[in-house]
Backbone as JSON Lines, residues from 0, in Angstrom:
{"i":0,"aa":"M","n":[-3.36,-15.31,-2.38],"ca":[-4.06,-14.32,-1.61],"c":[-4.74,-13.35,-2.57]}
{"i":1,"aa":"D","n":[-5.97,-12.97,-2.3],"ca":[-6.7,-12.02,-3.12],"c":[-6.14,-10.63,-2.92]}
{"i":2,"aa":"K","n":[-6.17,-9.86,-3.98],"ca":[-5.87,-8.44,-3.85],"c":[-7.19,-7.74,-3.67]}
{"i":3,"aa":"C","n":[-7.21,-6.72,-2.85],"ca":[-8.43,-5.96,-2.71],"c":[-8.09,-4.49,-2.78]}
{"i":4,"aa":"K","n":[-8.98,-3.73,-3.36],"ca":[-8.8,-2.3,-3.53],"c":[-9.79,-1.6,-2.62]}
{"i":5,"aa":"I","n":[-9.31,-0.71,-1.79],"ca":[-10.19,0.02,-0.9],"c":[-10.68,1.26,-1.64]}
{"i":6,"aa":"P","n":[-11.99,1.37,-1.87],"ca":[-12.51,2.49,-2.64],"c":[-12.45,3.81,-1.86]}
{"i":7,"aa":"L","n":[-12.58,4.9,-2.58],"ca":[-12.58,6.22,-1.98],"c":[-13.75,6.34,-1.01]}
{"i":8,"aa":"F","n":[-13.47,6.83,0.17],"ca":[-14.5,6.98,1.21],"c":[-14.78,8.46,1.41]}
{"i":9,"aa":"L","n":[-15.99,8.89,1.13],"ca":[-16.33,10.3,1.25],"c":[-17.11,10.61,2.52]}
{"i":10,"aa":"G","n":[-17.3,9.63,3.36],"ca":[-18.01,9.86,4.61],"c":[-19.51,9.7,4.5]}
{"i":11,"aa":"N","n":[-20.03,9.4,3.32],"ca":[-21.47,9.27,3.14],"c":[-22.0,7.93,3.61]}
{"i":12,"aa":"Y","n":[-21.15,6.91,3.57],"ca":[-21.57,5.56,3.92],"c":[-20.59,4.98,4.93]}
{"i":13,"aa":"K","n":[-20.98,3.88,5.53],"ca":[-20.05,3.19,6.42],"c":[-18.94,2.58,5.57]}
{"i":14,"aa":"P","n":[-17.69,2.65,6.04],"ca":[-16.59,2.09,5.23],"c":[-16.77,0.61,4.95]}
{"i":15,"aa":"E","n":[-17.4,-0.14,5.89],"ca":[-17.57,-1.58,5.69],"c":[-18.39,-1.88,4.43]}
{"i":16,"aa":"V","n":[-19.41,-1.08,4.18],"ca":[-20.28,-1.3,3.03],"c":[-19.5,-1.08,1.74]}
{"i":17,"aa":"L","n":[-18.71,-0.03,1.68],"ca":[-17.95,0.26,0.47],"c":[-16.87,-0.77,0.21]}
{"i":18,"aa":"V","n":[-16.23,-1.23,1.25],"ca":[-15.12,-2.17,1.1],"c":[-15.6,-3.49,0.53]}
{"i":19,"aa":"T","n":[-16.74,-3.97,0.93],"ca":[-17.22,-5.27,0.45],"c":[-17.43,-5.3,-1.05]}
{"i":20,"aa":"L","n":[-17.6,-4.15,-1.68],"ca":[-17.8,-4.09,-3.12],"c":[-16.55,-4.54,-3.89]}
{"i":21,"aa":"E","n":[-15.38,-4.46,-3.27],"ca":[-14.13,-4.72,-3.96],"c":[-13.48,-6.05,-3.56]}
{"i":22,"aa":"F","n":[-14.08,-6.83,-2.71],"ca":[-13.45,-8.04,-2.2],"c":[-13.55,-9.22,-3.15]}
{"i":23,"aa":"G","n":[-12.51,-10.07,-3.12],"ca":[-12.51,-11.32,-3.85],"c":[-12.99,-12.44,-2.94]}
{"i":24,"aa":"E","n":[-12.81,-13.69,-3.37],"ca":[-13.37,-14.84,-2.67],"c":[-12.9,-14.96,-1.21]}
{"i":25,"aa":"Y","n":[-11.6,-15.16,-1.0],"ca":[-11.09,-15.37,0.35],"c":[-11.35,-14.16,1.23]}
{"i":26,"aa":"T","n":[-11.1,-12.99,0.66],"ca":[-11.26,-11.77,1.43],"c":[-12.7,-11.58,1.85]}
{"i":27,"aa":"L","n":[-13.64,-11.93,0.98],"ca":[-15.06,-11.79,1.31],"c":[-15.44,-12.73,2.45]}
{"i":28,"aa":"V","n":[-14.91,-13.95,2.45],"ca":[-15.19,-14.89,3.54],"c":[-14.59,-14.35,4.84]}
{"i":29,"aa":"W","n":[-13.34,-13.86,4.77],"ca":[-12.7,-13.29,5.95],"c":[-13.51,-12.1,6.48]}
{"i":30,"aa":"W","n":[-13.95,-11.24,5.55],"ca":[-14.71,-10.05,5.94],"c":[-16.03,-10.45,6.62]}
{"i":31,"aa":"S","n":[-16.71,-11.43,6.08],"ca":[-17.97,-11.9,6.68],"c":[-17.73,-12.4,8.1]}
{"i":32,"aa":"Q","n":[-16.63,-13.13,8.29],"ca":[-16.29,-13.63,9.63],"c":[-15.98,-12.47,10.57]}
{"i":33,"aa":"M","n":[-15.3,-11.45,10.07],"ca":[-14.99,-10.3,10.91],"c":[-16.26,-9.58,11.34]}
{"i":34,"aa":"L","n":[-17.19,-9.39,10.4],"ca":[-18.46,-8.75,10.76],"c":[-19.24,-9.57,11.78]}
{"i":35,"aa":"E","n":[-19.19,-10.9,11.63],"ca":[-19.85,-11.77,12.61],"c":[-19.19,-11.62,13.99]}
{"i":36,"aa":"D","n":[-17.87,-11.53,14.02],"ca":[-17.16,-11.33,15.29],"c":[-17.56,-10.0,15.94]}
{"i":37,"aa":"I","n":[-17.77,-8.97,15.13],"ca":[-18.21,-7.67,15.66],"c":[-19.61,-7.8,16.24]}
{"i":38,"aa":"R","n":[-20.5,-8.49,15.53],"ca":[-21.88,-8.68,16.03],"c":[-21.91,-9.44,17.35]}
{"i":39,"aa":"R","n":[-21.02,-10.44,17.47],"ca":[-20.97,-11.25,18.7],"c":[-20.17,-10.58,19.81]}
{"i":40,"aa":"G","n":[-19.55,-9.45,19.52],"ca":[-18.78,-8.74,20.54],"c":[-17.38,-9.27,20.74]}
{"i":41,"aa":"V","n":[-16.9,-10.1,19.82],"ca":[-15.55,-10.66,19.92],"c":[-14.51,-9.58,19.64]}
{"i":42,"aa":"R","n":[-14.82,-8.7,18.71],"ca":[-13.91,-7.6,18.39],"c":[-14.71,-6.32,18.21]}
{"i":43,"aa":"D","n":[-14.03,-5.19,18.39],"ca":[-14.67,-3.89,18.22],"c":[-14.67,-3.5,16.74]}
{"i":44,"aa":"P","n":[-15.68,-2.76,16.31],"ca":[-15.68,-2.3,14.92],"c":[-14.62,-1.22,14.72]}
{"i":45,"aa":"C","n":[-14.2,-1.04,13.48],"ca":[-13.26,0.02,13.14],"c":[-14.02,1.35,13.17]}
{"i":46,"aa":"E","n":[-13.4,2.34,13.77],"ca":[-14.06,3.63,13.92],"c":[-14.16,4.42,12.62]}
{"i":47,"aa":"D","n":[-13.16,4.3,11.76],"ca":[-13.15,5.05,10.5],"c":[-12.34,4.29,9.46]}
{"i":48,"aa":"L","n":[-12.24,4.86,8.28],"ca":[-11.55,4.18,7.19],"c":[-10.06,4.03,7.47]}
{"i":49,"aa":"V","n":[-9.46,4.98,8.16],"ca":[-8.03,4.9,8.5],"c":[-7.78,3.68,9.39]}
{"i":50,"aa":"A","n":[-8.63,3.49,10.39],"ca":[-8.48,2.33,11.28],"c":[-8.72,1.02,10.52]}
{"i":51,"aa":"L","n":[-9.68,1.04,9.62],"ca":[-9.97,-0.15,8.82],"c":[-8.78,-0.5,7.92]}
{"i":52,"aa":"K","n":[-8.21,0.52,7.26],"ca":[-7.04,0.28,6.41],"c":[-5.86,-0.24,7.22]}
{"i":53,"aa":"R","n":[-5.65,0.31,8.4],"ca":[-4.55,-0.14,9.26],"c":[-4.76,-1.61,9.66]}
{"i":54,"aa":"F","n":[-5.98,-1.94,10.01],"ca":[-6.29,-3.32,10.39],"c":[-6.08,-4.28,9.22]}
{"i":55,"aa":"M","n":[-6.58,-3.89,8.04],"ca":[-6.46,-4.75,6.87],"c":[-5.0,-4.88,6.41]}
{"i":56,"aa":"R","n":[-4.24,-3.8,6.53],"ca":[-2.82,-3.87,6.17],"c":[-2.11,-4.88,7.07]}
{"i":57,"aa":"G","n":[-2.44,-4.85,8.35],"ca":[-1.84,-5.81,9.28],"c":[-2.23,-7.24,8.97]}
{"i":58,"aa":"R","n":[-3.41,-7.44,8.42],"ca":[-3.9,-8.78,8.13],"c":[-3.43,-9.32,6.77]}
{"i":59,"aa":"F","n":[-3.37,-8.46,5.76],"ca":[-3.15,-8.94,4.4],"c":[-1.79,-8.59,3.79]}
{"i":60,"aa":"V","n":[-1.06,-7.65,4.37],"ca":[0.24,-7.28,3.81],"c":[1.33,-8.02,4.59]}
{"i":61,"aa":"P","n":[2.16,-8.79,3.89],"ca":[3.21,-9.54,4.58],"c":[4.18,-8.6,5.31]}
{"i":62,"aa":"T","n":[4.74,-9.07,6.4],"ca":[5.66,-8.25,7.18],"c":[6.91,-7.89,6.39]}
{"i":63,"aa":"S","n":[7.25,-8.68,5.4],"ca":[8.44,-8.41,4.59],"c":[8.19,-7.36,3.51]}
{"i":64,"aa":"H","n":[6.95,-6.93,3.34],"ca":[6.61,-6.02,2.25],"c":[7.41,-4.72,2.3]}
{"i":65,"aa":"T","n":[7.47,-4.07,3.44],"ca":[8.2,-2.81,3.57],"c":[9.68,-3.02,3.32]}
{"i":66,"aa":"R","n":[10.23,-4.07,3.88],"ca":[11.65,-4.37,3.67],"c":[11.93,-4.6,2.19]}
{"i":67,"aa":"D","n":[11.04,-5.34,1.52],"ca":[11.21,-5.59,0.09],"c":[11.17,-4.3,-0.73]}
{"i":68,"aa":"L","n":[10.28,-3.38,-0.35],"ca":[10.21,-2.09,-1.04],"c":[11.5,-1.29,-0.85]}
{"i":69,"aa":"H","n":[12.03,-1.3,0.37],"ca":[13.29,-0.6,0.64],"c":[14.42,-1.21,-0.18]}
{"i":70,"aa":"N","n":[14.48,-2.52,-0.24],"ca":[15.51,-3.19,-1.04],"c":[15.37,-2.84,-2.52]}
{"i":71,"aa":"K","n":[14.12,-2.8,-3.0],"ca":[13.88,-2.46,-4.4],"c":[14.4,-1.05,-4.71]}
{"i":72,"aa":"L","n":[14.14,-0.14,-3.79],"ca":[14.62,1.23,-3.99],"c":[16.14,1.3,-4.0]}
{"i":73,"aa":"Q","n":[16.79,0.53,-3.14],"ca":[18.25,0.52,-3.1],"c":[18.85,-0.02,-4.39]}
{"i":74,"aa":"M","n":[18.14,-0.93,-5.04],"ca":[18.64,-1.58,-6.25],"c":[18.11,-0.93,-7.54]}
{"i":75,"aa":"L","n":[17.37,0.16,-7.4],"ca":[16.72,0.77,-8.56],"c":[17.72,1.54,-9.41]}
{"i":76,"aa":"Y","n":[17.78,1.19,-10.67],"ca":[18.63,1.86,-11.65],"c":[17.8,2.15,-12.88]}
{"i":77,"aa":"Q","n":[18.24,3.12,-13.67],"ca":[17.51,3.52,-14.87],"c":[17.43,2.38,-15.88]}
{"i":78,"aa":"G","n":[18.54,1.74,-16.13],"ca":[18.56,0.65,-17.1],"c":[18.14,1.12,-18.48]}
{"i":79,"aa":"T","n":[17.19,0.45,-19.09],"ca":[16.74,0.79,-20.45],"c":[15.56,1.77,-20.45]}
{"i":80,"aa":"R","n":[15.11,2.16,-19.28],"ca":[13.98,3.1,-19.18],"c":[14.41,4.52,-19.52]}
{"i":81,"aa":"S","n":[13.44,5.32,-19.89],"ca":[13.71,6.76,-20.07],"c":[13.88,7.37,-18.68]}
{"i":82,"aa":"V","n":[14.43,8.57,-18.63],"ca":[14.6,9.26,-17.35],"c":[13.25,9.47,-16.7]}
{"i":83,"aa":"E","n":[12.24,9.82,-17.48],"ca":[10.89,10.04,-16.94],"c":[10.32,8.76,-16.33]}
{"i":84,"aa":"E","n":[10.48,7.64,-17.03],"ca":[9.97,6.36,-16.51],"c":[10.7,5.97,-15.22]}
{"i":85,"aa":"Y","n":[12.01,6.16,-15.21],"ca":[12.81,5.86,-14.02],"c":[12.38,6.74,-12.84]}
{"i":86,"aa":"H","n":[12.18,8.04,-13.11],"ca":[11.75,8.98,-12.06],"c":[10.38,8.58,-11.51]}
{"i":87,"aa":"K","n":[9.46,8.24,-12.41],"ca":[8.1,7.86,-12.0],"c":[8.14,6.6,-11.13]}
{"i":88,"aa":"E","n":[8.93,5.6,-11.54],"ca":[9.01,4.38,-10.75],"c":[9.59,4.66,-9.36]}
{"i":89,"aa":"M","n":[10.6,5.51,-9.31],"ca":[11.2,5.85,-8.01],"c":[10.18,6.56,-7.11]}
{"i":90,"aa":"E","n":[9.45,7.51,-7.66],"ca":[8.43,8.21,-6.88],"c":[7.37,7.26,-6.36]}
{"i":91,"aa":"M","n":[6.91,6.37,-7.23],"ca":[5.87,5.41,-6.83],"c":[6.39,4.49,-5.72]}
{"i":92,"aa":"D","n":[7.62,4.02,-5.86],"ca":[8.19,3.14,-4.85],"c":[8.36,3.87,-3.52]}
{"i":93,"aa":"L","n":[8.77,5.14,-3.56],"ca":[8.89,5.93,-2.34],"c":[7.53,6.08,-1.65]}
{"i":94,"aa":"M","n":[6.49,6.31,-2.45],"ca":[5.14,6.44,-1.87],"c":[4.66,5.12,-1.29]}
{"i":95,"aa":"K","n":[4.88,4.02,-2.02],"ca":[4.44,2.72,-1.53],"c":[5.12,2.35,-0.22]}
{"i":96,"aa":"A","n":[6.41,2.68,-0.14],"ca":[7.16,2.36,1.08],"c":[6.92,3.38,2.18]}
{"i":97,"aa":"Q","n":[6.18,4.44,1.87],"ca":[5.87,5.52,2.8],"c":[7.15,6.12,3.38]}
{"i":98,"aa":"I","n":[8.1,6.35,2.49],"ca":[9.39,6.92,2.89],"c":[9.31,8.43,2.72]}
{"i":99,"aa":"R","n":[9.63,9.13,3.79],"ca":[9.69,10.59,3.78],"c":[11.13,10.96,4.06]}
{"i":100,"aa":"E","n":[11.84,11.36,3.03],"ca":[13.24,11.74,3.21],"c":[13.46,13.11,2.6]}
{"i":101,"aa":"S","n":[14.61,13.69,2.87],"ca":[14.91,15.02,2.35],"c":[15.04,14.96,0.83]}
{"i":102,"aa":"K","n":[14.83,16.1,0.2],"ca":[14.97,16.18,-1.25],"c":[16.41,15.85,-1.66]}
{"i":103,"aa":"E","n":[17.36,16.24,-0.82],"ca":[18.76,15.97,-1.13],"c":[19.03,14.46,-1.17]}
{"i":104,"aa":"A","n":[18.48,13.72,-0.22],"ca":[18.67,12.27,-0.18],"c":[18.02,11.6,-1.39]}
{"i":105,"aa":"T","n":[16.81,12.05,-1.72],"ca":[16.11,11.48,-2.88],"c":[16.86,11.8,-4.17]}
{"i":106,"aa":"T","n":[17.33,13.04,-4.29],"ca":[18.07,13.44,-5.48],"c":[19.36,12.64,-5.61]}
{"i":107,"aa":"T","n":[20.05,12.44,-4.51],"ca":[21.29,11.66,-4.53],"c":[21.02,10.24,-5.01]}
{"i":108,"aa":"Q","n":[19.98,9.62,-4.48],"ca":[19.62,8.26,-4.89],"c":[19.24,8.22,-6.37]}
{"i":109,"aa":"F","n":[18.47,9.23,-6.79],"ca":[18.04,9.31,-8.18],"c":[19.25,9.43,-9.11]}
{"i":110,"aa":"L","n":[20.16,10.35,-8.81],"ca":[21.35,10.55,-9.65],"c":[22.23,9.31,-9.68]}
{"i":111,"aa":"H","n":[22.33,8.64,-8.55],"ca":[23.14,7.42,-8.47],"c":[22.61,6.34,-9.42]}
{"i":112,"aa":"G","n":[21.31,6.29,-9.61],"ca":[20.71,5.26,-10.44],"c":[20.64,5.58,-11.93]}
{"i":113,"aa":"L","n":[21.01,6.82,-12.28],"ca":[20.97,7.2,-13.69],"c":[22.09,6.53,-14.48]}
{"i":114,"aa":"N","n":[21.84,6.3,-15.76],"ca":[22.87,5.78,-16.66],"c":[23.98,6.82,-16.8]}
{"i":115,"aa":"M","n":[25.21,6.38,-17.0],"ca":[26.36,7.28,-17.1],"c":[26.31,8.18,-18.34]}
{"i":116,"aa":"E","n":[25.62,7.75,-19.39],"ca":[25.59,8.51,-20.64],"c":[24.92,9.87,-20.49]}
{"i":117,"aa":"I","n":[24.11,10.03,-19.46],"ca":[23.33,11.25,-19.31],"c":[24.15,12.36,-18.79]}
């Protein structure tokens, strides 16, 4: 499956135009078919970039992705990384999984994953 990056949308252009700049082979074919479906009235166009991202996430991100991110966070330990590297990875994983938890819960998880020597 191709990875695609959704570029920053400032409202100056239609999101569809900006998105096509970042598509790979399969995604570009899929996107062309989607635009054709919109022209024929088979599906409605996305109203904004948020709706487009939601639609694309449903199409291209496996259903197990969120579960896998949660599992990764549960198994995250410092290991051979520095404390800063471990903290950065934890923050990134929390953002990717879109987890919003209390600072106390995050701190507890962070401390649990630290090496004992610290």
